[in-house]
Amino acid sequence: MRGVQADGTCLAAPVTALRTCPRGYFGTTVEDRSGQPPGKRSCPDRRIPRYRRRVDRAELQTIQRPLKERYRSEPASALVTLSATGELDEQAISCSVATGSALVEAGLHPATGGSGTLACSGDMLLQALVACAGVTMRSVATSLEMLVSGTVRAEGDLDFRGTLGVDKTGEAPVGFRAIRLIFDLDSNASEEQLEKLLSLTERYCVVYQTLAGGVAVSIDHSP
């Protein structure tokens, strides 16, 4: 199996068996089998059981069919503006971001003077990439009726001389030099099937395509 880098090239990554907890365990926020709240107990590898029914190809198609039909007949209905909102802290060097299920307080990375107790926005970017790629792959696998499990990992290279304004030569950019998205999959599918799965995941992952293709970004302020 191969991982995909942000520039569209592939990175060698062997297909290895997924180290998992007992069947039914996965990262989530529900109570574990002990009945205790999350964080009190966990299975090996710090994973918590999930109780969710499996969605098959037929159900996925049933859910998505009316949406696709509407988008074909009414293209404007497919246009959605997503947004993220943060609240600046009045004292600390941090910003709290609402994620929909929790409030994430972001701050400086230790390499720029942060304490390490607050979320790093660079990490959050990579987390968003992993989440989007993982969801996209599961959706594609369901459509292809493929059984696949495993892990998704994103790595990003940063030179903090850039963001701290230390480098005056332009050698150190402000931002990631490179991002690598790596899949470690466990499946009985053929290499050809896995290549197709990876290709479609790359093609339809919103965050990946945004990073790989670039997009116009503007900045403004309100009075």
Short mmCIF file of C-alpha atoms in Angstrom, two decimals:
data_model
loop_
_atom_site.label_atom_id
_atom_site.label_comp_id
_atom_site.label_asym_id
_atom_site.label_seq_id
_atom_site.Cartn_x
_atom_site.Cartn_y
_atom_site.Cartn_z
CA MET A 1 0.00 0.00 0.00
CA ARG A 2 1.14 3.55 -0.61
CA GLY A 3 0.69 6.79 1.25
CA VAL A 4 -0.09 10.02 -0.56
CA GLN A 5 1.82 13.24 -0.09
CA ALA A 6 0.29 16.68 -0.40
CA ASP A 7 1.88 17.21 -3.81
CA GLY A 8 0.06 14.18 -5.18
CA THR A 9 3.03 11.83 -5.20
CA CYS A 10 3.02 8.56 -3.34
CA LEU A 11 5.00 7.50 -0.34
CA ALA A 12 5.99 3.92 0.30
CA ALA A 13 4.06 2.50 3.23
CA PRO A 14 3.69 -1.26 3.72
CA VAL A 15 0.31 -2.81 4.31
CA THR A 16 0.55 -4.23 7.79
CA ALA A 17 -1.87 -5.76 10.21
CA LEU A 18 -3.71 -3.22 12.30
CA ARG A 19 -2.96 -3.40 15.99
CA THR A 20 -6.45 -3.21 17.42
CA CYS A 21 -8.32 -3.68 20.64
CA PRO A 22 -10.82 -6.51 20.99
CA ARG A 23 -13.57 -6.49 18.39
CA GLY A 24 -15.86 -3.49 18.71
CA TYR A 25 -13.34 -1.08 20.15
CA PHE A 26 -12.55 2.18 18.47
CA GLY A 27 -11.86 5.77 19.39
CA THR A 28 -15.08 7.55 20.35
CA THR A 29 -16.64 9.33 23.28
CA VAL A 30 -19.26 6.85 24.44
CA GLU A 31 -19.02 4.94 27.69
CA ASP A 32 -16.90 1.82 27.65
CA ARG A 33 -18.10 -1.65 28.57
CA SER A 34 -17.42 -1.04 32.23
CA GLY A 35 -20.20 1.54 32.27
CA GLN A 36 -17.80 4.20 33.44
CA PRO A 37 -17.49 7.59 31.71
CA PRO A 38 -14.90 8.05 28.96
CA GLY A 39 -11.40 8.53 30.27
CA LYS A 40 -11.93 6.36 33.34
CA ARG A 41 -11.27 3.07 31.62
CA SER A 42 -10.17 2.08 28.16
CA CYS A 43 -9.16 -0.96 26.22
CA PRO A 44 -5.54 -1.52 25.14
CA ASP A 45 -4.19 1.13 22.78
CA ARG A 46 -6.47 3.60 24.59
CA ARG A 47 -9.45 2.85 22.43
CA ILE A 48 -13.04 2.90 23.62
CA PRO A 49 -15.85 0.67 22.34
CA ARG A 50 -18.34 2.01 19.89
CA TYR A 51 -21.86 0.79 19.38
CA ARG A 52 -22.80 1.76 15.86
CA ARG A 53 -24.55 -0.27 13.24
CA ARG A 54 -22.78 -0.86 9.98
CA VAL A 55 -23.85 1.13 6.92
CA ASP A 56 -23.70 -0.93 3.72
CA ARG A 57 -23.51 0.12 0.09
CA ALA A 58 -27.27 -0.03 -0.51
CA GLU A 59 -28.07 2.22 2.43
CA LEU A 60 -25.34 4.68 1.51
CA GLN A 61 -26.72 4.87 -2.04
CA THR A 62 -30.25 5.35 -0.70
CA ILE A 63 -29.09 8.24 1.46
CA GLN A 64 -27.01 9.92 -1.24
CA ARG A 65 -29.25 9.32 -4.29
CA PRO A 66 -31.79 12.13 -3.63
CA LEU A 67 -28.96 14.52 -2.81
CA LYS A 68 -27.16 13.76 -6.06
CA GLU A 69 -30.41 14.12 -8.04
CA ARG A 70 -31.10 17.47 -6.42
CA TYR A 71 -27.58 18.73 -7.08
CA ARG A 72 -27.88 17.75 -10.74
CA SER A 73 -31.19 19.55 -11.18
CA GLU A 74 -30.41 22.44 -8.86
CA PRO A 75 -26.62 23.08 -8.94
CA ALA A 76 -26.97 26.09 -6.64
CA SER A 77 -28.29 23.86 -3.86
CA ALA A 78 -24.90 22.14 -3.72
CA LEU A 79 -23.13 25.35 -2.75
CA VAL A 80 -22.48 25.40 1.00
CA THR A 81 -20.26 27.79 2.93
CA LEU A 82 -18.53 26.15 5.88
CA SER A 83 -17.10 28.21 8.69
CA ALA A 84 -15.02 27.90 11.83
CA THR A 85 -15.26 30.36 14.70
CA GLY A 86 -12.77 31.12 17.44
CA GLU A 87 -12.87 33.40 20.45
CA LEU A 88 -9.74 35.31 21.39
CA ASP A 89 -8.73 34.99 25.00
CA GLU A 90 -8.56 38.35 26.77
CA GLN A 91 -5.39 37.46 28.69
CA ALA A 92 -3.68 34.28 27.54
CA ILE A 93 -2.15 33.80 24.10
CA SER A 94 -4.87 31.41 22.99
CA CYS A 95 -8.01 31.11 20.92
CA SER A 96 -10.94 28.79 21.67
CA VAL A 97 -12.48 27.13 18.63
CA ALA A 98 -15.92 25.53 18.63
CA THR A 99 -15.76 22.17 16.85
CA GLY A 100 -19.42 21.24 17.11
CA SER A 101 -18.93 18.70 19.88
CA ALA A 102 -16.32 20.37 22.02
CA LEU A 103 -14.47 23.61 22.57
CA VAL A 104 -10.83 23.45 21.54
CA GLU A 105 -8.46 26.03 22.98
CA ALA A 106 -5.58 26.68 20.63
CA GLY A 107 -2.29 28.30 21.58
CA LEU A 108 1.36 28.55 20.68
CA HIS A 109 3.38 25.47 19.86
CA PRO A 110 6.23 24.83 22.33
CA ALA A 111 8.67 25.59 19.49
CA THR A 112 7.32 29.15 19.44
CA GLY A 113 7.11 29.62 23.20
CA GLY A 114 3.92 27.77 24.06
CA SER A 115 3.48 25.64 27.16
CA GLY A 116 2.28 22.62 25.25
CA THR A 117 -0.98 22.49 27.20
CA LEU A 118 -3.04 24.07 24.42
CA ALA A 119 -3.84 22.66 21.01
CA CYS A 120 -1.49 23.61 18.20
CA SER A 121 -3.34 24.86 15.13
CA GLY A 122 -0.81 23.07 12.93
CA ASP A 123 -1.74 19.81 14.62
CA MET A 124 -5.40 20.68 14.13
CA LEU A 125 -4.82 21.12 10.40
CA LEU A 126 -3.24 17.68 10.20
CA GLN A 127 -6.06 16.25 12.33
CA ALA A 128 -8.60 17.71 9.92
CA LEU A 129 -6.75 16.07 7.02
CA VAL A 130 -6.70 12.71 8.80
CA ALA A 131 -10.39 12.97 9.68
CA CYS A 132 -11.44 13.93 6.17
CA ALA A 133 -9.27 11.28 4.52
CA GLY A 134 -10.47 8.61 6.92
CA VAL A 135 -14.15 9.41 6.40
CA THR A 136 -13.67 9.61 2.63
CA MET A 137 -11.89 6.25 2.52
CA ARG A 138 -14.62 4.57 4.59
CA SER A 139 -17.27 6.00 2.29
CA VAL A 140 -15.44 4.87 -0.84
CA ALA A 141 -14.77 1.42 0.64
CA THR A 142 -18.47 1.06 1.43
CA SER A 143 -19.41 2.00 -2.14
CA LEU A 144 -16.90 -0.51 -3.51
CA GLU A 145 -18.05 -3.11 -0.97
CA MET A 146 -14.51 -3.52 0.29
CA LEU A 147 -13.59 -4.61 3.79
CA VAL A 148 -10.76 -2.43 5.00
CA SER A 149 -9.52 -1.23 8.37
CA GLY A 150 -6.35 0.38 9.59
CA THR A 151 -4.90 3.74 10.45
CA VAL A 152 -4.43 7.10 8.77
CA ARG A 153 -1.52 9.32 9.77
CA ALA A 154 -0.58 12.79 8.61
CA GLU A 155 2.90 14.22 9.05
CA GLY A 156 3.89 17.80 8.36
CA ASP A 157 7.34 19.38 8.24
CA LEU A 158 7.67 22.88 9.72
CA ASP A 159 10.65 25.19 10.02
CA PHE A 160 9.76 27.51 12.89
CA ARG A 161 12.37 30.04 11.79
CA GLY A 162 9.76 31.17 9.30
CA THR A 163 6.85 31.83 11.63
CA LEU A 164 9.12 33.49 14.20
CA GLY A 165 10.63 35.79 11.60
CA VAL A 166 14.15 34.53 12.30
CA ASP A 167 15.01 33.67 8.71
CA LYS A 168 15.48 36.74 6.50
CA THR A 169 16.63 34.85 3.42
CA GLY A 170 13.30 33.22 2.57
CA GLU A 171 14.79 29.78 3.05
CA ALA A 172 12.33 28.95 5.83
CA PRO A 173 8.73 29.37 4.66
CA VAL A 174 5.91 30.36 7.01
CA GLY A 175 3.92 27.16 6.82
CA PHE A 176 4.41 23.48 6.17
CA ARG A 177 7.22 22.55 3.82
CA ALA A 178 5.58 19.21 3.08
CA ILE A 179 2.68 17.11 4.30
CA ARG A 180 2.53 13.34 4.05
CA LEU A 181 -0.69 11.35 4.36
CA ILE A 182 0.02 7.71 5.14
CA PHE A 183 -2.44 4.83 5.22
CA ASP A 184 -1.58 1.63 7.08
CA LEU A 185 -4.32 -0.71 5.94
CA ASP A 186 -5.46 -4.21 6.77
CA SER A 187 -7.56 -5.78 4.02
CA ASN A 188 -7.89 -8.94 1.98
CA ALA A 189 -8.39 -6.85 -1.16
CA SER A 190 -5.95 -7.09 -4.03
CA GLU A 191 -3.25 -4.50 -4.59
CA GLU A 192 -5.18 -3.24 -7.61
CA GLN A 193 -8.33 -2.77 -5.52
CA LEU A 194 -6.38 -0.96 -2.83
CA GLU A 195 -4.82 1.32 -5.43
CA LYS A 196 -8.29 2.21 -6.69
CA LEU A 197 -9.48 2.84 -3.14
CA LEU A 198 -6.53 5.13 -2.50
CA SER A 199 -6.96 6.95 -5.79
CA LEU A 200 -10.64 7.68 -5.15
CA THR A 201 -9.92 8.72 -1.58
CA GLU A 202 -7.32 11.18 -2.86
CA ARG A 203 -9.73 12.45 -5.50
CA TYR A 204 -12.69 13.09 -3.21
CA CYS A 205 -11.07 14.11 0.10
CA VAL A 206 -11.98 17.80 0.51
CA VAL A 207 -9.16 18.74 2.87
CA TYR A 208 -6.54 16.86 0.85
CA GLN A 209 -7.59 18.47 -2.42
CA THR A 210 -7.67 21.90 -0.80
CA LEU A 211 -4.12 21.53 0.47
CA ALA A 212 -2.78 19.85 -2.66
CA GLY A 213 -4.38 22.20 -5.17
CA GLY A 214 -4.22 25.42 -3.25
CA VAL A 215 -7.10 27.86 -2.93
CA ALA A 216 -7.48 31.62 -2.86
CA VAL A 217 -7.56 32.87 0.73
CA SER A 218 -8.30 36.43 1.75
CA ILE A 219 -8.03 38.30 5.03
CA ASP A 220 -10.13 41.21 6.32
CA HIS A 221 -11.44 42.66 9.54
CA SER A 222 -14.66 44.18 10.76
CA PRO A 223 -14.74 47.64 12.40
#
